[in-house]
Structure formats: C-alpha cells, structure tokens
Tab-separated table of C-alpha atoms and ligand atoms in Angstrom:
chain	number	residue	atom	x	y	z
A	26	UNK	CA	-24.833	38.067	8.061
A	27	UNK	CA	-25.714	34.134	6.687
A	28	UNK	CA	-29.474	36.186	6.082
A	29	UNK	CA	-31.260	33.046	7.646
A	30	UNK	CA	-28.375	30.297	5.689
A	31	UNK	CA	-26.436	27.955	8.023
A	32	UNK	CA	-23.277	28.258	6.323
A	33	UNK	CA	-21.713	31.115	3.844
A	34	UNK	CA	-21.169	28.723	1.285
A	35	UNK	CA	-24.611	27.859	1.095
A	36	UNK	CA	-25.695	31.347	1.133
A	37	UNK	CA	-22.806	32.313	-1.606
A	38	UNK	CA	-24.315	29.603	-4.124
A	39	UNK	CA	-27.755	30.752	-3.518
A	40	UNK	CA	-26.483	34.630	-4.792
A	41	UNK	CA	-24.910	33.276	-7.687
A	42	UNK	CA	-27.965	33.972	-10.237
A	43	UNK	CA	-27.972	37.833	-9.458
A	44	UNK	CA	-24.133	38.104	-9.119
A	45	UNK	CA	-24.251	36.925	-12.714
A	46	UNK	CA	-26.778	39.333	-13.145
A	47	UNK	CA	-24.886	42.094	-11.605
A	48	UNK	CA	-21.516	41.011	-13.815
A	49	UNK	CA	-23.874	40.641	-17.242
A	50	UNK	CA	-26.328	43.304	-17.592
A	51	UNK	CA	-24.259	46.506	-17.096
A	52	UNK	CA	-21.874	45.040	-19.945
A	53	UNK	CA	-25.018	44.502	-22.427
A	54	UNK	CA	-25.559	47.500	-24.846
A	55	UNK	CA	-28.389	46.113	-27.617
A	56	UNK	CA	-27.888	43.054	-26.721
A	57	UNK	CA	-23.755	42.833	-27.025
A	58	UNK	CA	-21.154	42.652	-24.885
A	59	UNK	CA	-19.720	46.400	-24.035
A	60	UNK	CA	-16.656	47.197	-21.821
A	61	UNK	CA	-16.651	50.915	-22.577
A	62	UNK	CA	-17.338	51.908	-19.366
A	63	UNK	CA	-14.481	49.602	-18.334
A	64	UNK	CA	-12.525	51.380	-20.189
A	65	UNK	CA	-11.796	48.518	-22.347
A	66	UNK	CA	-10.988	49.470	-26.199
A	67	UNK	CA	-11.600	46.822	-28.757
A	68	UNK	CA	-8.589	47.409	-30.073
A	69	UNK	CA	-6.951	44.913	-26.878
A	70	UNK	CA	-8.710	42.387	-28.064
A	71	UNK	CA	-7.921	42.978	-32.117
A	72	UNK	CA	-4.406	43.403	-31.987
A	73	UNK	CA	-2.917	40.178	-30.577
A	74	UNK	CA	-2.038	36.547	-31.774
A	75	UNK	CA	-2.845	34.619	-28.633
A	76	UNK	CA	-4.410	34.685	-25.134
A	77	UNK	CA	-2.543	33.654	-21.894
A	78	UNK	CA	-4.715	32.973	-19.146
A	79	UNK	CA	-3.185	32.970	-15.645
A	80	UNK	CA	-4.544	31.859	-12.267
A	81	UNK	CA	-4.178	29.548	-9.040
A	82	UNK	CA	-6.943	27.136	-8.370
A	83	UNK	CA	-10.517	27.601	-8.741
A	84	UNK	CA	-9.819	30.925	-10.637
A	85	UNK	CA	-7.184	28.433	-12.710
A	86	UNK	CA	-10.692	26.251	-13.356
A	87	UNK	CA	-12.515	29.208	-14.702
A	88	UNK	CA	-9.674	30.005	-16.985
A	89	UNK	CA	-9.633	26.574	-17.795
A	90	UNK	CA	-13.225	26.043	-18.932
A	91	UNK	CA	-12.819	29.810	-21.086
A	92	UNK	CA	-10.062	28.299	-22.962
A	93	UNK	CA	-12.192	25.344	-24.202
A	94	UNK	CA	-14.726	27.930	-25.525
A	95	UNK	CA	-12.118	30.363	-26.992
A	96	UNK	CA	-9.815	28.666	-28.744
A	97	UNK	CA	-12.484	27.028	-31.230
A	98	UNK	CA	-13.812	30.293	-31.400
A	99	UNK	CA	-11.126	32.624	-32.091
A	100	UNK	CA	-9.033	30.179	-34.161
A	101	UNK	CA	-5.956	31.199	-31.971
A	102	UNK	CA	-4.046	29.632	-29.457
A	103	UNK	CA	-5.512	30.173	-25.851
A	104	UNK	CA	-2.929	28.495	-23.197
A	105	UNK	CA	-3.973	28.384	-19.612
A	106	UNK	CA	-0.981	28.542	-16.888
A	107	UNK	CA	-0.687	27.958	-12.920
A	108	UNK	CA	0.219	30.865	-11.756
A	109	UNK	CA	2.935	29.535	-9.029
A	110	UNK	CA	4.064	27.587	-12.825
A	111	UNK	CA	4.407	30.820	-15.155
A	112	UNK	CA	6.706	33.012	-12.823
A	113	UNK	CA	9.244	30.515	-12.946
A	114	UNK	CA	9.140	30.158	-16.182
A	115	UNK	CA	10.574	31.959	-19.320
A	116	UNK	CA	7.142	31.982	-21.034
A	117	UNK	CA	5.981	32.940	-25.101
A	118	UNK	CA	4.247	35.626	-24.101
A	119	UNK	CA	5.121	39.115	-25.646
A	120	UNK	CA	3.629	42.320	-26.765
A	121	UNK	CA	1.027	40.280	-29.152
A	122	UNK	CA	-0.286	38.021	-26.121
A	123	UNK	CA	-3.001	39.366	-24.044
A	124	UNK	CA	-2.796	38.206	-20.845
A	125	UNK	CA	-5.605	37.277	-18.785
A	126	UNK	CA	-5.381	37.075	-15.054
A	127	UNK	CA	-7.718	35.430	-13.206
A	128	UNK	CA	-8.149	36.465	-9.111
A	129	UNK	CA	-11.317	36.655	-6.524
A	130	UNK	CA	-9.220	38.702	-3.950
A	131	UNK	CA	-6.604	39.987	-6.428
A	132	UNK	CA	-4.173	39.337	-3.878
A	133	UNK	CA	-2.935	36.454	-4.402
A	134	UNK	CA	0.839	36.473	-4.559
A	135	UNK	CA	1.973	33.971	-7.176
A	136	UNK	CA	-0.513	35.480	-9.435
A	137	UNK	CA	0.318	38.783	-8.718
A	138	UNK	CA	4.039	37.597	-9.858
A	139	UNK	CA	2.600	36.375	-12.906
A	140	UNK	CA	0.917	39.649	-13.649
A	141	UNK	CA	4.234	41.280	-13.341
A	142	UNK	CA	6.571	39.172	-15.178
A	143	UNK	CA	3.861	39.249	-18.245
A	144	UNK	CA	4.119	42.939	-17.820
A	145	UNK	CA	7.831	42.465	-18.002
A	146	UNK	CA	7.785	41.075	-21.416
A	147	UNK	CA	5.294	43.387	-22.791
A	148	UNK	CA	2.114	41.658	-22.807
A	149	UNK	CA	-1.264	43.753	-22.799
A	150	UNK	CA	-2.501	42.338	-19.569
A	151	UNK	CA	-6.479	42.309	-18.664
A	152	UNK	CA	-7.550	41.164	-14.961
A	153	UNK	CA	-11.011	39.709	-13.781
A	154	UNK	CA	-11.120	40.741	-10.136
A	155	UNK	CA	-13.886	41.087	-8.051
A	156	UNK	CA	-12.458	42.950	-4.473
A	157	UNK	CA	-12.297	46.337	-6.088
A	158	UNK	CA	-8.585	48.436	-5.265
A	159	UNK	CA	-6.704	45.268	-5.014
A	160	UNK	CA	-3.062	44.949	-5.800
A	161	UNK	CA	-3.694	42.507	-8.780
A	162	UNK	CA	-6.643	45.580	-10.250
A	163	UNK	CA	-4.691	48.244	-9.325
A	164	UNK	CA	-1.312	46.977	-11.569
A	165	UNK	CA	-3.187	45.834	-14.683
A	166	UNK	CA	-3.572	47.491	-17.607
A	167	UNK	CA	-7.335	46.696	-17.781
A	168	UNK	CA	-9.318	45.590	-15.155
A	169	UNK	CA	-12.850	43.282	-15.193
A	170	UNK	CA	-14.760	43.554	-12.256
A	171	UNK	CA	-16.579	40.850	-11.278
A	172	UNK	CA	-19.089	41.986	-9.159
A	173	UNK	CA	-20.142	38.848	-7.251
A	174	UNK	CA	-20.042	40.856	-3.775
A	175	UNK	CA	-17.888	39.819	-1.139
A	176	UNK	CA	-17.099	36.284	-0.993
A	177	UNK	CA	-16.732	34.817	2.711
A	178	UNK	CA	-16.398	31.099	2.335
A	179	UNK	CA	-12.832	29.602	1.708
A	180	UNK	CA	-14.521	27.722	-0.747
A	181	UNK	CA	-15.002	29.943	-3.789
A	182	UNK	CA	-18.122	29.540	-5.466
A	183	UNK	CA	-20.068	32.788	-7.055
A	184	UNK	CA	-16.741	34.554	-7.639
A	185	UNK	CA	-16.227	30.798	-9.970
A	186	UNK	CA	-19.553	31.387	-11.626
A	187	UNK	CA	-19.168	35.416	-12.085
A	188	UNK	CA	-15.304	34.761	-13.640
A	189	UNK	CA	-17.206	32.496	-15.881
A	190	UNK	CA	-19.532	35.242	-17.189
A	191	UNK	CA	-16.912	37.507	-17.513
A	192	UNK	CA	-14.715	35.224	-19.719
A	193	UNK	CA	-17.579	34.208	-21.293
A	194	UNK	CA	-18.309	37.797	-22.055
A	195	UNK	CA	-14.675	39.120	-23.478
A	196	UNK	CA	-14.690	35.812	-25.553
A	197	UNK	CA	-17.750	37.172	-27.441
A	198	UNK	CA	-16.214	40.364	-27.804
A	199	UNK	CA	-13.021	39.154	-28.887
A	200	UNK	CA	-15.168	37.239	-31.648
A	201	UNK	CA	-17.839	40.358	-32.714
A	202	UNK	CA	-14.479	42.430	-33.291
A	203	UNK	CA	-12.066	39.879	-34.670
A	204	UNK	CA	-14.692	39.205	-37.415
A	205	UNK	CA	-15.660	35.194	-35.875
A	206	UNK	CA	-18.820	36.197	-35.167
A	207	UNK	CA	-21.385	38.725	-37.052
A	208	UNK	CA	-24.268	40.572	-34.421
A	209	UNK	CA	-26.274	38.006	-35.097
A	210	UNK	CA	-24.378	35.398	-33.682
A	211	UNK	CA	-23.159	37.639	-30.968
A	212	UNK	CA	-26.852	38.884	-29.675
A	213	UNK	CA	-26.928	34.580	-29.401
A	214	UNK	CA	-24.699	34.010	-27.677
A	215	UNK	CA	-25.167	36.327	-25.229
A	216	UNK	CA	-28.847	35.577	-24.734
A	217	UNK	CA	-27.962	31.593	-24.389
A	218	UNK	CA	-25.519	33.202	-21.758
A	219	UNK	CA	-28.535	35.169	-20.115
A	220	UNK	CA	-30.605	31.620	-20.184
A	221	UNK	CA	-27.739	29.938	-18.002
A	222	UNK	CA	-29.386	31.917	-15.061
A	223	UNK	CA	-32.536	30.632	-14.797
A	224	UNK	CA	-30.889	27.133	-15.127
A	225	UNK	CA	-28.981	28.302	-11.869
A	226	UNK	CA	-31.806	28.930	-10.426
A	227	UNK	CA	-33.251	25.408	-11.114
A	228	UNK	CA	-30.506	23.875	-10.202
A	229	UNK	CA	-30.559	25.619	-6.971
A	230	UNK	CA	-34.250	24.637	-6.572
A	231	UNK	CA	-33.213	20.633	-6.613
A	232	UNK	CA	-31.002	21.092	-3.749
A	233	UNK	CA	-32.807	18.233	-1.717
A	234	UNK	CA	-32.205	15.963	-4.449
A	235	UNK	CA	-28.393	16.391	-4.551
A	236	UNK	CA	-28.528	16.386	-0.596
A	237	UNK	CA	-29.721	12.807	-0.274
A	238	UNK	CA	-26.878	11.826	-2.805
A	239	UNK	CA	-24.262	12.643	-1.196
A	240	UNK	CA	-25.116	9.367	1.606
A	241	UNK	CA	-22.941	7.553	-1.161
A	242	UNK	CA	-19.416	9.895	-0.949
A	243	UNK	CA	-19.061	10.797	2.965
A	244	UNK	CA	-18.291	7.025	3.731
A	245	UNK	CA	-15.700	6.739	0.827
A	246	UNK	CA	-12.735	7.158	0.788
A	247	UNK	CA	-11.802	8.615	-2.956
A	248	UNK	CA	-14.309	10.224	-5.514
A	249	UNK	CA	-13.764	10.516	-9.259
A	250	UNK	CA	-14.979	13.193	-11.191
A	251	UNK	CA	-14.722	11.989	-15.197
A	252	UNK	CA	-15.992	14.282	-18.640
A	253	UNK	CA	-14.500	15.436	-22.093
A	254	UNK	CA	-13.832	18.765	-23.510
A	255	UNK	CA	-15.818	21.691	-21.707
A	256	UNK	CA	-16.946	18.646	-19.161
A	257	UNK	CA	-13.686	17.395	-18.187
A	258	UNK	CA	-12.799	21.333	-17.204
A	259	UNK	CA	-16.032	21.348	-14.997
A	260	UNK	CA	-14.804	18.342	-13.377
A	261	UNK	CA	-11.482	19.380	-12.380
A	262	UNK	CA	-13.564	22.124	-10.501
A	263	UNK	CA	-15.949	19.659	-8.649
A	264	UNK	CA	-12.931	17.341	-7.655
A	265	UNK	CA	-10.996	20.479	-5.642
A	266	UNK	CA	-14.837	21.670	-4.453
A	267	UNK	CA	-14.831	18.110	-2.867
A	268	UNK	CA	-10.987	18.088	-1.479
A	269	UNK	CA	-11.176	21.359	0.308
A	270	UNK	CA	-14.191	21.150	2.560
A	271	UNK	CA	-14.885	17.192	2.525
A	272	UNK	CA	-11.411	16.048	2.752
A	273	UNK	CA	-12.646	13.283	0.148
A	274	UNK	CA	-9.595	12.359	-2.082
A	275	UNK	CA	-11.444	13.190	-5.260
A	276	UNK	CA	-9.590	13.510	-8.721
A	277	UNK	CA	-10.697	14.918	-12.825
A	278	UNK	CA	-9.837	12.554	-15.143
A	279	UNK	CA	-10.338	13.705	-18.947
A	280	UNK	CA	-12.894	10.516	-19.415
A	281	UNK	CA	-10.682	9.028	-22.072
A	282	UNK	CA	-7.841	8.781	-20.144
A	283	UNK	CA	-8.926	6.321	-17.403
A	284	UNK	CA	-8.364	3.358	-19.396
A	285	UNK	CA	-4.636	4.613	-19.737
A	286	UNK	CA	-3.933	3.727	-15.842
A	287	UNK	CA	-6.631	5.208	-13.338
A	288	UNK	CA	-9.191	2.529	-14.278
A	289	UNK	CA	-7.219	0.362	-11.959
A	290	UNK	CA	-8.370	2.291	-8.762
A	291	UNK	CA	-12.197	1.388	-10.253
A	292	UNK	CA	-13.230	-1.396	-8.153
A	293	UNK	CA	-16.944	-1.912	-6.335
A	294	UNK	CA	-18.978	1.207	-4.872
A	295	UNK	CA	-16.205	3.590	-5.993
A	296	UNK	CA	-18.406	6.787	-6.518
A	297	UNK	CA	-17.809	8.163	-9.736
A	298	UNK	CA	-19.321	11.581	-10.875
A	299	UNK	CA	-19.457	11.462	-14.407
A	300	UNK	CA	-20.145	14.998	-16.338
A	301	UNK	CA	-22.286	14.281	-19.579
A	302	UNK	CA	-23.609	17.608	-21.372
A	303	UNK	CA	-21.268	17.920	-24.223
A	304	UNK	CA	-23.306	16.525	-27.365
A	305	UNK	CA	-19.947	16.300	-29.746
A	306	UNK	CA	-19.032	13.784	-26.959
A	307	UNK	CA	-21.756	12.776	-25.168
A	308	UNK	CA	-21.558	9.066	-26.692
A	309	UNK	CA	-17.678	8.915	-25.894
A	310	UNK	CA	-18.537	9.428	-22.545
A	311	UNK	CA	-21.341	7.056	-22.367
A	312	UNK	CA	-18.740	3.955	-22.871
A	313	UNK	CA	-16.617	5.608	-20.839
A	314	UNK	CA	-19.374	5.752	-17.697
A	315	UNK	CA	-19.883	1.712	-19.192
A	316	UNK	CA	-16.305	0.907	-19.066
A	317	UNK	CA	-16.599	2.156	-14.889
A	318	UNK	CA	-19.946	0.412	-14.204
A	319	UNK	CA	-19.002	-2.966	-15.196
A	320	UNK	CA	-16.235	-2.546	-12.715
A	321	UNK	CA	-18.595	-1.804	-10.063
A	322	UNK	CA	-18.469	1.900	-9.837
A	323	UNK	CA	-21.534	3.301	-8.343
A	324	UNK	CA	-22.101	6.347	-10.986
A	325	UNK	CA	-23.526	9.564	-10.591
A	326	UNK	CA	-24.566	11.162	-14.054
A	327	UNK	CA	-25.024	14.299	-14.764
A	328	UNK	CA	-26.724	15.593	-17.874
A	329	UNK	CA	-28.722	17.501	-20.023
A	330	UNK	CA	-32.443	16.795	-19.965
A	331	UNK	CA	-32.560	16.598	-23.870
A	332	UNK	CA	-29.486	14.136	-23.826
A	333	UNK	CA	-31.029	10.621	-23.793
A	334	UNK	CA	-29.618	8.213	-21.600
A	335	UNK	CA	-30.354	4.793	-21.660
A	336	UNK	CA	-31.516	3.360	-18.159
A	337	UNK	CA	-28.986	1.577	-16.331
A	338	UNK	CA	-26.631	3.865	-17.427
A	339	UNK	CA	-25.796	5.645	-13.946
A	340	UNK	CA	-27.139	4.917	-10.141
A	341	UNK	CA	-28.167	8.503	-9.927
A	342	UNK	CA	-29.121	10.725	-12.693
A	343	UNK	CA	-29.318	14.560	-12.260
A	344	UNK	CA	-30.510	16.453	-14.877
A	345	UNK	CA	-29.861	19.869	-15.768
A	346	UNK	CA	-32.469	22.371	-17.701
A	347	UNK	CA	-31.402	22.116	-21.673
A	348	UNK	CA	-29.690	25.199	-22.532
A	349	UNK	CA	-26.367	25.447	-25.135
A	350	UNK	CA	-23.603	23.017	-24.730
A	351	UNK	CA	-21.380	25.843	-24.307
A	352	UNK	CA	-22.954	27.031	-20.966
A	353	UNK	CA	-23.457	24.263	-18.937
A	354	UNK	CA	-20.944	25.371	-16.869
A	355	UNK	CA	-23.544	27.318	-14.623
A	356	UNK	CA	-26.121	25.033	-13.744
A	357	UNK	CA	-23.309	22.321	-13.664
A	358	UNK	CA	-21.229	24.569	-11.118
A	359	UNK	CA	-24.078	24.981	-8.894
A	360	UNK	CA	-24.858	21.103	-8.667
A	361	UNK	CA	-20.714	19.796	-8.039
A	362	UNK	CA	-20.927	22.924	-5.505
A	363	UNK	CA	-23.783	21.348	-3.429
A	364	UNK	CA	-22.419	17.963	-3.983
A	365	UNK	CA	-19.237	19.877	-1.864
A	366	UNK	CA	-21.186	21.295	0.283
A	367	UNK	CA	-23.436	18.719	1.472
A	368	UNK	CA	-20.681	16.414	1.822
A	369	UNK	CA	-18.551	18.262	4.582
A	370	UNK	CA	-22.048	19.154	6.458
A	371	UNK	CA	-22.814	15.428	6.403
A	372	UNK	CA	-19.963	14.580	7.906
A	373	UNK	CA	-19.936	17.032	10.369
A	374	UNK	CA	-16.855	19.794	8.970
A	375	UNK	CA	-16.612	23.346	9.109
A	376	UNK	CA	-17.756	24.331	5.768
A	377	UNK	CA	-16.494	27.940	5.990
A	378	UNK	CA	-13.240	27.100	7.513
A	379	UNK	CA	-11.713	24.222	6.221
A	380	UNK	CA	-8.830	23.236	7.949
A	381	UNK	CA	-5.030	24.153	6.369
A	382	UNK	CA	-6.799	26.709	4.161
A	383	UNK	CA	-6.831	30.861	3.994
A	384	UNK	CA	-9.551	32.294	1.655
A	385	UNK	CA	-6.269	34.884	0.293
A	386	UNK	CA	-3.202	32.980	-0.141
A	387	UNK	CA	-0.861	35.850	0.230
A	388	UNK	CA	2.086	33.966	0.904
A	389	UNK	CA	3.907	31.849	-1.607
B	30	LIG	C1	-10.883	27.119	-3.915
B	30	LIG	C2	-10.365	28.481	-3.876
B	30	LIG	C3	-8.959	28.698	-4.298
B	30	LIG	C4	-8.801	30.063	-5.001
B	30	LIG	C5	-7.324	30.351	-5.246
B	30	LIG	C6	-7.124	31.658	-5.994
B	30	LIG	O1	-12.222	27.065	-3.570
B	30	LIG	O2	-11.038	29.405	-3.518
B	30	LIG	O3	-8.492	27.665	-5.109
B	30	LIG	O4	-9.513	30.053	-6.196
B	30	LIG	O5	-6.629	30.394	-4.029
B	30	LIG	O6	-7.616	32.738	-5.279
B	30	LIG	P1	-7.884	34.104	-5.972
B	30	LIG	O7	-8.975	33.906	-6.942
B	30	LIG	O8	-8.281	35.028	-4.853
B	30	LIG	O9	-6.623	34.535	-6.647
C-alpha cells in the first residue's frame, strides 16, 4: 500500500506532480481553463461582486494563498473565513458572493455548516473536494473535484497542492470571463501553472538536502516560519505541517510584523524558516531575515534561484527552480512538507498518526 515508501506522507508528497496533473489537464481545452464538463457555467463566475472562501486548516491555507492571487487579479474583494468562525457569524455574503468551500474529505462538519448557512443567505456556492459523493459535494451547487486520489496521512499534503491548482485554475477563469485577462494572458498563466510541476518534481529530487536540515529543528523547542504577501500564506502552511506531526511549537509571522512584538522570542539558535520568492518583496524580507540574524537566529532561506542573495544572508539556503512569483506555492509546499516530515521521523513519531489528531474532523 506505501508502494516501497516508509510512511504515507512520504509517499503522498511524492504523487503530488501527477495529482496536479490529474486535477490540470482534463480542465485544459486550447490551452484554457474549462469546467464544462464540471458542469460549471461561466456565468457563476461573471455575475457576482465578491468571493468568500471557506475552510478549516490546511484547506483554510490553500484558500488563503488563492486569495493573495485573486484579489489583485479580479479587482474584487476575496475574504477568506475559518470555517468553525463563519457559522457563528452573521456574515456579508448574499446572492452576489460566490462562495468557495474548501474540503479534502468534504466531511468536515464546521465546514459543512458553513456551506449551509451561505446557502441560507443565497450565495452561489462552488466546492473543491476531492473524496467524490461526500456530504460537502453532494450539497453544493457546483462541485471541483480535486482528484489527488485518496489521501491517507493525517497530514494533508497533495490534497494542499491539488486545492492549489484548482483555485489557481477558477481564478484564471474568473479573469478570461470577467474581461482581467485576454487569451493571451490566460494560455500564460496556465502554462507558468503547468511549469510548477516539474519544479515539484525538483524539489522532490533534493529531498536529502532538506533531510540533513532538519538536525537544526528536532532539538528546539519553537520554529518560526516568516514571509510577505503570497510567502507569508505559504508559511502559515509550513508552521501547522511542523505542529501536527513534530510537535515543534512553530508559528507564521507576516515578516513585517515581528518587530511589532514576536522579535522578542528571537534569541540565539532559534531556527527561523524564512520564505523569500516574492520579487515585489523580496528586499523587505531580506532586512527582515537581517533584523533575526543579528539576534542570533539560525536562518533557513528559501528562495528562488534567480533571486540573488547576498552570502551570509541565511545558515541554509534552499533554492527552488525559477518559475513565476505567483506559483511558488508548489515547489515551496513540497520543501516545508519534507521539512515536516523529516522532522517527526527524526525524532522518532508516528508520521501517519499523529497523536490527538483524526484525518476527518467530523465532530465539532
Ligand atoms: C492538516 C490537515 C487539516 C485539514 C482540516 C480540513 O494537515 O489535514 O488541517 O486540512 O482538518 O480537512 P478537510 O480538508 O477534509 O475539510
């Protein structure tokens, strides 16, 4: 069943370049995002004034990262809510929202209220889901199936990457029809979207490299994961990855926020992963990974190949394959997912099983 892999998890991130194969290419017609088959009419995405995206956890991360892609895009507001956060609220959603729920098993019960209380106040609602049938697919009005295959691990990691490509997909969609973007731009996007998977794959390929890292976290007690914009959403990511299955206190700071309070916990050997592939911000960042290093943090960057970084910068550098700012995300996932995973086998855990943790959280 782990097909020769010690662990699901490890096996999971290895299948994440063809599960975003299997989620991509059946939606490509010419070159351009297509959800006819899904039964998905344009006119969803044309006939609203804002997105809602809704999810717990890792899902929540996914929804998190679309937003900082959409909302420049589309020029409209994109909110992202908690799931267990939005039922018990009285939320501005309404029959010009479209609603976007985020779940792996589609099960999960605060989302599931979510779904239902949008519904109540009229909202077109649109789920990514990738167990087919589930409750969550079954009561939307539109349903995107992820088709990562089944996902074992409590720690979610292709169903992460395959949300991604979904998101990424109905945001180009939502841009082709609401006049953002022409076919040109489109057929770009989606090709730079197509070029995140062989940057998986690289990724994948320097496993070894992020293996021998990890001799600086399982000793520590507390991990900080630091970026801006799209960066800062990949971080919050690699900080829960870390949590669940190393039991490593870990926390996402947006990098410009540390000096407003957290930089007090920066003191010697304090590992800090900093997330560096946003060019807009890339130098803001750099004085932030300074303003850690001269209090002794021991840094681990990671970054773009084409970004230059002067040396002295970071302790570690790991550097992914230079592909558009906008879809770092994959290659970035893979690497804070190995970080994880290495981590709870070096000190000994049960990857697949962490304790406290269900892989459906079903109850509320
Ligand atoms: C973390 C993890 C959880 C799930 C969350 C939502 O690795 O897997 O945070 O993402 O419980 O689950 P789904 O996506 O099934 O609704």
């Amino acid at each position: 069943m782990k097909n020769g892999f010690p662990h699901f998890m490890l096996k999971e991130i290895h299948e994440q370049p063809d599960a975003l194969k299997n989620t991509i290419l059946p939606r490509l017609a010419k070159g351009l995002p297509d959800f006819t088959d899904d039964l998905i009419p344009d006119f969803v995405f044309e006939d609203c004034d804002q997105v809602h995206i809704i999810a717990c956890g890792t899902a929540m991360h996914a929804g998190m990262a679309a937003r900082a892609l959409m909302e420049p895009l589309l020029r409209i507001p994109v909110t992202v809510s908690i799931a267990s956060e939005f039922r018990y609220e009285d939320p501005l959603v309404n029959d010009r929202t479209i609603v976007i729920i985020i779940s792996q098993s589609g099960e999960t019960i605060d989302t599931l209220a979510a779904l239902r209380l949008a519904k109540s106040y009229g909202s077109k609602t649109l789920s990514v889901v990738n167990v087919k049938g589930s409750t969550i697919a079954r009561e939307s009005d539109y349903v995107l199936y992820t088709h990562a295959g089944p996902e074992i691990a409590v720690a979610s990691t292709k169903a992460y990457s395959v949300q991604l490509a979904a998101l990424y997909m109905v945001c180009c969609r939502m841009a082709l029809v609401r006049g953002k973007y022409s076919v040109e731009e489109a057929e770009d996007f989606m090709k730079k979207l197509l070029d995140s998977i062989p940057a998986m794959e690289a990724m994948i390929e320097k496993k070894d490299t992020v293996k021998a890292l990890v001799t600086h976290l399982i000793n520590k007690p507390d991990a900080f994961f630091i970026g801006r914009g799209l960066d800062y959403a990949f971080s919050l990511e690699g900080a829960l990855k870390l949590k669940e299955i190393s039991y490593i206190h870990a926390e996402a700071y947006a990098a410009g926020e540390l000096k407003h309070g957290t930089i007090a916990l920066i003191t010697q050997e304090v590992p800090v992963i900093a997330i560096a592939t946003q060019e807009n911000v890339f130098s803001k960042t750099i004085s932030n990974i300074r303003e850690v290093k001269a209090r002794g943090a021991f840094v681990i960057l990671l970054t773009k190949e084409s970004l230059n970084v002067d040396p002295g910068i970071a302790d570690i550098q790991i550097n992914i394959p230079d592909i558009g700012d906008r879809f770092t995300v994959f290659p970035i996932a893979v690497v804070l997912q190995l970080i994880a995973y290495y981590a709870s086998v070096g000190k000994n855990l049960d990857v697949d099983q962490p304790r406290n943790l269900a892989k459906s959280v079903t109850v509320e």
